[in-house]
Coordinates of N, CA, C and O in Angstrom, one line a residue:
M18 N 3.3 -19.4 0.8 CA 2.5 -18.2 0.6 C 3.6 -17.1 -0.1 O 4.6 -17.0 0.3
E19 N 3.0 -16.6 -1.0 CA 3.8 -15.5 -1.8 C 3.2 -14.1 -1.1 O 2.0 -14.0 -1.1
I20 N 4.1 -13.1 -1.0 CA 3.7 -11.9 -0.4 C 4.4 -10.7 -0.8 O 5.6 -10.9 -1.3
G21 N 3.9 -9.6 -1.0 CA 4.5 -8.3 -1.3 C 4.3 -7.3 -0.2 O 2.9 -7.2 0.3
V22 N 5.1 -6.5 0.4 CA 4.9 -5.6 1.6 C 5.6 -4.4 1.1 O 6.6 -4.3 0.5
D23 N 4.9 -3.3 1.5 CA 5.5 -1.8 1.6 C 5.1 -1.3 2.8 O 3.9 -1.4 3.4
I24 N 6.0 -0.4 3.3 CA 5.9 0.4 4.5 C 6.4 1.7 4.1 O 7.5 2.1 3.6
E25 N 5.8 2.9 4.5 CA 6.0 4.3 4.4 C 5.7 5.0 5.5 O 4.7 4.9 6.1
K26 N 6.8 6.0 5.8 CA 6.6 7.0 6.8 C 5.7 8.3 6.4 O 6.1 8.7 5.2
Q27 N 4.7 8.3 6.8 CA 3.7 9.5 6.3 C 4.4 10.9 6.7 O 4.8 11.2 7.8
K28 N 4.6 11.7 5.7 CA 5.1 12.9 6.0 C 4.2 13.9 5.0 O 3.5 13.4 3.7
I29 N 4.0 15.2 5.3 CA 3.5 16.3 4.5 C 4.1 16.0 3.1 O 5.3 16.1 2.8
L30 N 3.1 16.3 2.1 CA 3.5 16.2 0.7 C 2.8 17.0 -0.3 O 1.5 17.2 0.1
D31 N 3.2 17.3 -1.3 CA 2.3 17.9 -2.5 C 1.4 17.0 -3.1 O 2.0 16.0 -3.8
L32 N 0.1 16.9 -2.8 CA -0.8 15.9 -3.3 C -1.1 16.0 -4.9 O -1.5 15.4 -5.4
N33 N -0.3 17.2 -5.5 CA -0.6 17.1 -7.0 C 0.2 16.0 -7.5 O 0.0 15.7 -8.5
L34 N 1.0 15.5 -6.7 CA 2.0 14.3 -7.2 C 1.1 13.2 -7.5 O 1.5 12.4 -8.5
A35 N 0.0 13.0 -6.7 CA -1.0 12.0 -7.0 C -1.6 11.9 -8.3 O -1.8 10.8 -9.0
Q36 N -1.7 12.9 -8.9 CA -2.4 13.2 -10.2 C -1.4 12.5 -11.3 O -2.0 11.9 -12.3
H37 N -0.2 12.5 -11.0 CA 0.9 11.7 -11.9 C 1.0 10.3 -11.8 O 1.6 9.5 -12.6
I38 N 0.8 9.9 -10.4 CA 1.2 8.4 -10.3 C -0.1 7.6 -10.1 O 0.0 6.2 -10.0
F39 N -1.3 8.0 -9.6 CA -2.4 7.3 -9.4 C -3.2 7.2 -10.8 O -3.3 8.2 -11.6
A40 N -4.1 6.2 -10.8 CA -4.9 6.1 -11.9 C -6.0 7.2 -11.5 O -6.2 7.5 -10.6
P41 N -6.8 7.5 -12.8 CA -7.8 8.7 -12.7 C -8.8 8.2 -11.6 O -9.2 9.1 -10.8
E42 N -9.4 7.0 -11.4 CA -10.3 6.6 -10.4 C -9.8 6.8 -9.1 O -10.4 7.2 -8.2
E43 N -8.4 6.5 -8.9 CA -7.8 6.8 -7.5 C -7.8 8.3 -7.1 O -8.1 8.7 -6.0
Y44 N -7.3 9.1 -8.1 CA -7.0 10.4 -8.0 C -8.7 11.0 -7.7 O -8.6 11.9 -6.6
Q45 N -9.6 10.6 -8.3 CA -10.9 11.1 -7.9 C -11.4 10.6 -6.6 O -12.0 11.7 -5.9
D46 N -11.2 9.6 -6.2 CA -11.6 9.2 -4.7 C -10.7 10.2 -3.9 O -11.2 10.3 -2.7
L47 N -9.4 10.2 -4.0 CA -8.5 11.1 -3.4 C -8.9 12.4 -3.1 O -9.0 13.1 -2.0
I48 N -9.3 13.3 -4.2 CA -9.5 14.6 -4.1 C -10.9 15.0 -3.4 O -11.0 16.2 -2.9
V49 N -11.7 14.1 -3.2 CA -13.0 14.5 -2.6 C -12.9 14.4 -0.9 O -13.8 14.8 -0.4
L50 N -11.8 14.0 -0.6 CA -11.4 14.1 0.9 C -10.9 15.1 1.6 O -10.6 16.0 0.9
S51 N -11.2 15.2 2.9 CA -10.7 16.5 3.6 C -9.2 16.2 3.8 O -8.5 15.1 3.2
D52 N -8.5 17.3 4.0 CA -7.2 17.6 4.0 C -6.2 16.5 4.6 O -5.4 15.6 4.2
R53 N -6.8 16.1 5.9 CA -6.1 15.0 6.7 C -6.4 13.6 6.2 O -5.6 12.8 6.1
N54 N -7.5 13.4 5.8 CA -8.1 12.2 5.0 C -7.3 12.0 3.8 O -7.1 10.9 3.5
Q55 N -7.1 13.2 3.3 CA -6.2 12.9 2.0 C -4.9 12.2 2.0 O -4.5 11.3 1.4
L56 N -4.2 12.8 3.1 CA -2.8 12.2 3.4 C -2.8 10.8 3.7 O -1.9 10.1 3.1
D57 N -3.7 10.2 4.6 CA -3.9 9.1 5.0 C -4.3 8.1 3.7 O -3.7 7.0 3.6
Y58 N -5.3 8.6 3.0 CA -5.5 7.9 1.8 C -4.5 7.6 0.7 O -4.2 6.7 0.0
F59 N -3.8 8.8 0.5 CA -2.7 8.8 -0.4 C -1.7 7.7 0.0 O -1.3 7.0 -0.6
Y60 N -1.2 7.7 1.2 CA -0.4 6.6 2.0 C -1.1 5.2 1.7 O -0.1 4.3 1.5
K61 N -2.3 5.0 2.0 CA -2.8 3.7 1.8 C -2.8 3.4 0.4 O -2.3 2.3 0.1
L62 N -3.1 4.1 -0.8 CA -2.9 3.8 -2.0 C -1.6 3.5 -2.4 O -1.1 2.4 -3.0
W63 N -0.7 4.4 -2.0 CA 0.7 4.3 -2.4 C 1.3 3.0 -1.9 O 2.1 2.2 -2.7
T64 N 1.2 2.5 -0.6 CA 1.4 1.2 -0.1 C 0.9 0.0 -0.7 O 1.6 -0.9 -1.0
L65 N -0.3 0.3 -1.0 CA -1.0 -1.0 -1.6 C -0.4 -1.1 -2.9 O -0.1 -2.2 -3.5
K66 N -0.2 0.0 -3.8 CA 0.4 -0.1 -5.2 C 1.8 -0.8 -5.1 O 2.1 -1.7 -6.0
E67 N 2.4 -0.3 -4.2 CA 4.0 -0.8 -3.9 C 3.9 -2.3 -3.6 O 4.9 -3.0 -4.1
A68 N 3.0 -2.6 -2.6 CA 2.9 -4.0 -2.2 C 2.6 -4.9 -3.4 O 3.0 -6.2 -3.7
Y69 N 1.5 -4.6 -4.3 CA 1.1 -5.3 -5.4 C 2.3 -5.5 -6.3 O 2.7 -6.6 -6.9
I70 N 3.1 -4.4 -6.9 CA 4.1 -4.6 -7.7 C 5.3 -5.5 -7.1 O 5.9 -6.1 -8.0
K71 N 5.4 -5.2 -6.0 CA 6.4 -6.3 -5.1 C 6.0 -7.8 -5.3 O 6.7 -8.6 -5.6
Y72 N 4.7 -7.9 -4.9 CA 4.3 -9.3 -5.2 C 4.3 -9.8 -6.6 O 4.7 -11.0 -6.8
C73 N 4.1 -8.9 -7.6 CA 4.2 -9.3 -8.8 C 5.8 -9.6 -9.4 O 5.9 -10.3 -10.2
G74 N 6.5 -9.0 -8.6 CA 7.9 -9.0 -8.9 C 8.4 -8.3 -10.1 O 9.4 -8.6 -10.6
V75 N 7.7 -7.2 -10.4 CA 8.0 -6.5 -11.7 C 8.6 -5.1 -11.5 O 9.0 -4.4 -12.4
G76 N 8.6 -4.7 -10.3 CA 8.8 -3.4 -9.9 C 8.1 -2.4 -10.7 O 7.0 -2.5 -11.1
L77 N 8.7 -1.2 -10.9 CA 8.2 -0.1 -11.6 C 8.0 -0.3 -13.1 O 7.6 0.6 -13.9
S78 N 8.3 -1.4 -13.6 CA 8.1 -1.9 -15.0 C 6.6 -2.0 -15.2 O 6.1 -1.9 -16.5
L79 N 5.9 -2.2 -14.1 CA 4.4 -2.0 -14.2 C 3.8 -0.7 -14.0 O 4.1 -0.3 -12.8
P80 N 3.4 0.0 -14.9 CA 3.1 1.3 -14.8 C 2.0 1.6 -13.7 O 0.8 0.8 -13.5
L81 N 2.2 2.4 -12.7 CA 1.3 2.7 -11.6 C -0.1 3.0 -12.0 O -1.2 2.8 -11.2
Q82 N -0.2 3.6 -13.3 CA -1.6 3.9 -13.6 C -2.4 2.8 -14.3 O -3.4 3.0 -14.8
S83 N -1.7 1.6 -14.5 CA -2.3 0.8 -15.3 C -3.0 -0.3 -14.3 O -3.8 -1.3 -15.0
F84 N -3.3 0.0 -13.2 CA -4.1 -0.7 -12.3 C -4.6 0.3 -11.1 O -4.0 1.1 -11.0
F85 N -5.7 -0.1 -10.5 CA -6.1 0.8 -9.5 C -7.0 0.2 -8.3 O -7.3 -1.2 -8.5
F86 N -6.9 0.6 -7.3 CA -7.7 0.3 -6.1 C -8.8 1.1 -5.8 O -9.0 2.3 -6.0
K87 N -10.0 0.3 -5.4 CA -11.1 0.8 -4.8 C -11.3 0.6 -3.5 O -11.2 -0.9 -3.1
I88 N -11.2 1.5 -2.4 CA -11.5 1.2 -0.9 C -12.7 1.5 -0.6 O -13.0 2.6 -0.5
N89 N -13.5 0.7 0.0 CA -14.9 0.8 0.5 C -14.9 0.2 1.7 O -15.0 -1.0 1.8
G90 N -15.1 1.0 2.5 CA -15.2 0.6 4.1 C -13.9 -0.2 4.5 O -12.9 0.2 4.3
G91 N -13.8 -1.6 4.6 CA -12.9 -2.4 4.9 C -12.4 -3.1 3.8 O -11.5 -3.7 3.9
G92 N -13.1 -3.0 2.7 CA -12.9 -4.0 1.6 C -11.8 -3.1 0.6 O -12.0 -1.9 0.4
I93 N -10.9 -3.9 0.1 CA -9.8 -3.3 -0.8 C -10.0 -4.3 -2.2 O -9.9 -5.4 -2.1
H94 N -10.2 -3.6 -3.1 CA -10.5 -4.1 -4.6 C -9.6 -3.7 -5.5 O -9.4 -2.6 -5.8
L95 N -8.8 -4.7 -6.2 CA -7.9 -4.4 -7.1 C -8.5 -4.5 -8.4 O -9.2 -5.6 -8.8
Y96 N -8.4 -3.4 -9.5 CA -8.6 -3.6 -10.7 C -7.4 -3.5 -11.6 O -7.0 -2.6 -11.7
S97 N -7.4 -4.7 -12.3 CA -6.1 -4.8 -13.2 C -6.3 -5.9 -14.3 O -7.0 -6.9 -14.0
T98 N -5.8 -5.4 -15.5 CA -5.9 -6.6 -16.7 C -4.8 -7.5 -16.4 O -4.8 -8.6 -17.1
N99 N -3.8 -7.3 -15.6 CA -2.8 -8.1 -15.4 C -2.8 -9.2 -14.3 O -2.0 -10.1 -14.1
Q100 N -4.1 -9.1 -13.5 CA -4.3 -9.9 -12.2 C -4.5 -11.3 -12.6 O -5.6 -11.6 -13.4
L101 N -3.6 -12.4 -12.2 CA -3.7 -13.7 -12.6 C -4.2 -14.4 -11.4 O -4.7 -15.4 -11.6
D102 N -4.0 -14.0 -10.3 CA -4.2 -14.8 -9.0 C -5.4 -14.2 -8.4 O -5.6 -12.9 -8.3
S103 N -6.1 -14.9 -7.4 CA -7.0 -14.4 -6.5 C -6.1 -13.7 -5.4 O -5.2 -14.4 -4.7
L104 N -6.1 -12.4 -5.0 CA -5.2 -11.8 -4.2 C -6.2 -11.2 -3.1 O -7.2 -10.8 -3.3
Y105 N -5.2 -10.9 -2.0 CA -5.7 -10.5 -0.6 C -5.0 -9.4 -0.2 O -3.6 -9.5 -0.5
F106 N -5.5 -8.4 0.3 CA -4.8 -7.2 0.7 C -5.1 -6.9 2.3 O -6.3 -7.1 2.8
L107 N -4.1 -6.3 2.8 CA -4.2 -5.7 4.1 C -3.6 -4.4 4.2 O -2.6 -4.1 3.7
S108 N -4.3 -3.4 4.9 CA -3.7 -2.2 4.9 C -3.9 -1.4 6.2 O -5.1 -1.6 6.8
T109 N -2.8 -1.1 6.8 CA -3.0 -0.8 8.3 C -2.0 0.5 8.6 O -1.1 0.9 7.6
R110 N -1.9 1.2 9.7 CA -1.2 2.0 10.1 C -0.4 1.5 11.4 O -0.8 0.8 12.1
V111 N 1.0 1.8 11.5 CA 1.8 1.4 12.6 C 2.3 2.7 13.3 O 2.9 3.5 12.6
E112 N 2.0 2.9 14.4 CA 2.5 4.0 15.4 C 2.1 5.3 14.7 O 2.7 6.2 14.7
Q113 N 1.0 5.3 14.1 CA 0.3 6.5 13.7 C 1.0 7.0 12.6 O 0.4 7.8 11.7
Q114 N 2.3 7.0 12.3 CA 2.8 7.8 11.3 C 3.3 6.9 10.2 O 3.8 7.3 9.0
Y115 N 3.2 5.6 10.2 CA 3.6 4.5 9.2 C 2.5 4.1 8.5 O 1.6 3.3 9.3
S116 N 2.4 3.8 7.3 CA 1.4 3.1 6.5 C 2.1 1.9 6.0 O 3.1 1.8 5.5
I117 N 1.2 0.7 6.2 CA 1.7 -0.4 5.8 C 0.8 -1.2 5.0 O -0.5 -1.1 5.4
A118 N 1.1 -2.0 4.0 CA 0.3 -2.8 3.1 C 1.0 -4.0 2.7 O 2.2 -4.1 2.4
C119 N 0.1 -5.2 2.6 CA 0.5 -6.6 2.3 C -0.2 -6.9 1.2 O -1.6 -6.7 1.1
C120 N 0.3 -7.7 0.3 CA -0.7 -8.3 -0.9 C 0.0 -9.8 -0.9 O 1.1 -10.1 -0.9
S121 N -1.2 -10.7 -0.9 CA -0.8 -12.1 -0.9 C -1.7 -12.9 -1.5 O -2.8 -12.4 -1.9
N122 N -1.4 -14.2 -2.0 CA -2.1 -15.1 -2.5 C -2.9 -15.9 -1.5 O -3.6 -16.8 -1.9
E123 N -2.8 -15.7 -0.3 CA -3.4 -16.3 0.9 C -4.0 -15.1 1.8 O -3.5 -14.0 1.8
Q124 N -5.1 -15.4 2.4 CA -5.8 -14.5 3.5 C -4.8 -13.9 4.4 O -4.0 -14.8 4.8
I125 N -4.7 -12.8 4.6 CA -3.8 -12.2 5.6 C -4.7 -11.6 6.9 O -5.6 -10.8 6.5
E126 N -4.4 -12.1 8.0 CA -5.0 -11.8 9.1 C -4.4 -10.3 9.7 O -3.2 -10.2 9.7
A127 N -5.3 -9.5 10.3 CA -4.6 -8.1 10.7 C -3.5 -8.4 11.9 O -2.7 -7.5 11.9
N128 N -3.8 -9.4 12.5 CA -2.7 -9.6 13.7 C -1.7 -10.3 13.3 O -0.7 -10.6 14.2
A129 N -1.4 -10.5 11.9 CA -0.2 -11.2 11.3 C 0.9 -10.0 11.4 O 2.1 -10.5 11.3
I130 N 0.8 -9.0 11.3 CA 1.7 -7.8 11.4 C 2.1 -7.6 12.9 O 1.4 -7.2 13.7
E131 N 3.5 -7.9 13.2 CA 4.0 -7.9 14.4 C 5.1 -6.9 14.4 O 6.0 -7.0 13.5
Q132 N 5.2 -5.9 15.3 CA 6.2 -5.0 15.3 C 7.5 -5.5 16.0 O 7.2 -6.1 17.2
I133 N 8.8 -5.6 15.5 CA 9.9 -6.2 16.4 C 11.0 -5.0 16.4 O 11.0 -4.2 15.5
S134 N 11.7 -5.2 17.1 CA 12.9 -4.1 17.4 C 14.1 -4.4 16.5 O 14.2 -5.5 16.0
L135 N 14.8 -3.3 16.3 CA 15.9 -3.6 15.4 C 17.0 -4.3 16.1 O 17.6 -5.2 15.4
H136 N 17.1 -4.3 17.3 CA 18.0 -5.4 18.1 C 17.5 -6.7 17.8 O 18.6 -7.6 17.6
T137 N 16.2 -7.0 17.8 CA 15.7 -8.4 17.5 C 16.2 -8.8 16.0 O 16.6 -10.0 15.9
I138 N 16.0 -7.9 15.1 CA 16.4 -8.2 13.7 C 17.9 -8.6 13.7 O 18.4 -9.5 13.1
A139 N 18.8 -7.7 14.3 CA 20.3 -7.7 14.2 C 20.7 -9.2 15.0 O 21.5 -9.7 14.4
T140 N 20.1 -9.4 16.0 CA 20.3 -10.7 16.8 C 20.0 -12.0 15.9 O 20.9 -12.9 15.8
F141 N 19.2 -12.0 15.2 CA 18.6 -13.0 14.3 C 19.9 -13.2 13.3 O 20.2 -14.2 13.1
F142 N 20.2 -12.0 12.6 CA 21.2 -12.2 11.5 C 22.6 -12.4 12.0 O 23.7 -13.0 11.3
Q143 N 22.9 -12.4 13.3 CA 24.2 -12.6 13.9 C 24.3 -14.0 14.4 O 25.4 -14.5 14.6
Q144 N 23.4 -14.8 14.3 CA 23.3 -16.2 14.7 C 24.0 -17.1 13.4 O 23.9 -16.7 12.5

């Protein structure tokens, strides 16, 4: 399984930034939402975009406006001319202030995301 993951702590920001980093289709979907929903949607899009470019392994050499996501209900659809694989996406929030997204070439189950402590991670690497 190949995977790309991104997590971002949500913080208040100037949503005018979205006009410069999101594709026009994404920006239009964003600006029609209420203020609180705009922030959530911004981070959902941002983490999906980051997870996708990490999956592709190209970093920001792939312009963020060269592909876009449409989110309808629970469905996440990618529109890109570069897409070679059938991809699956998962987007959720952790502890209310973190947005997380995963991109994979295999189906991702929502319960696949498990929160572990920093101590557990440190112990793993000390072995």
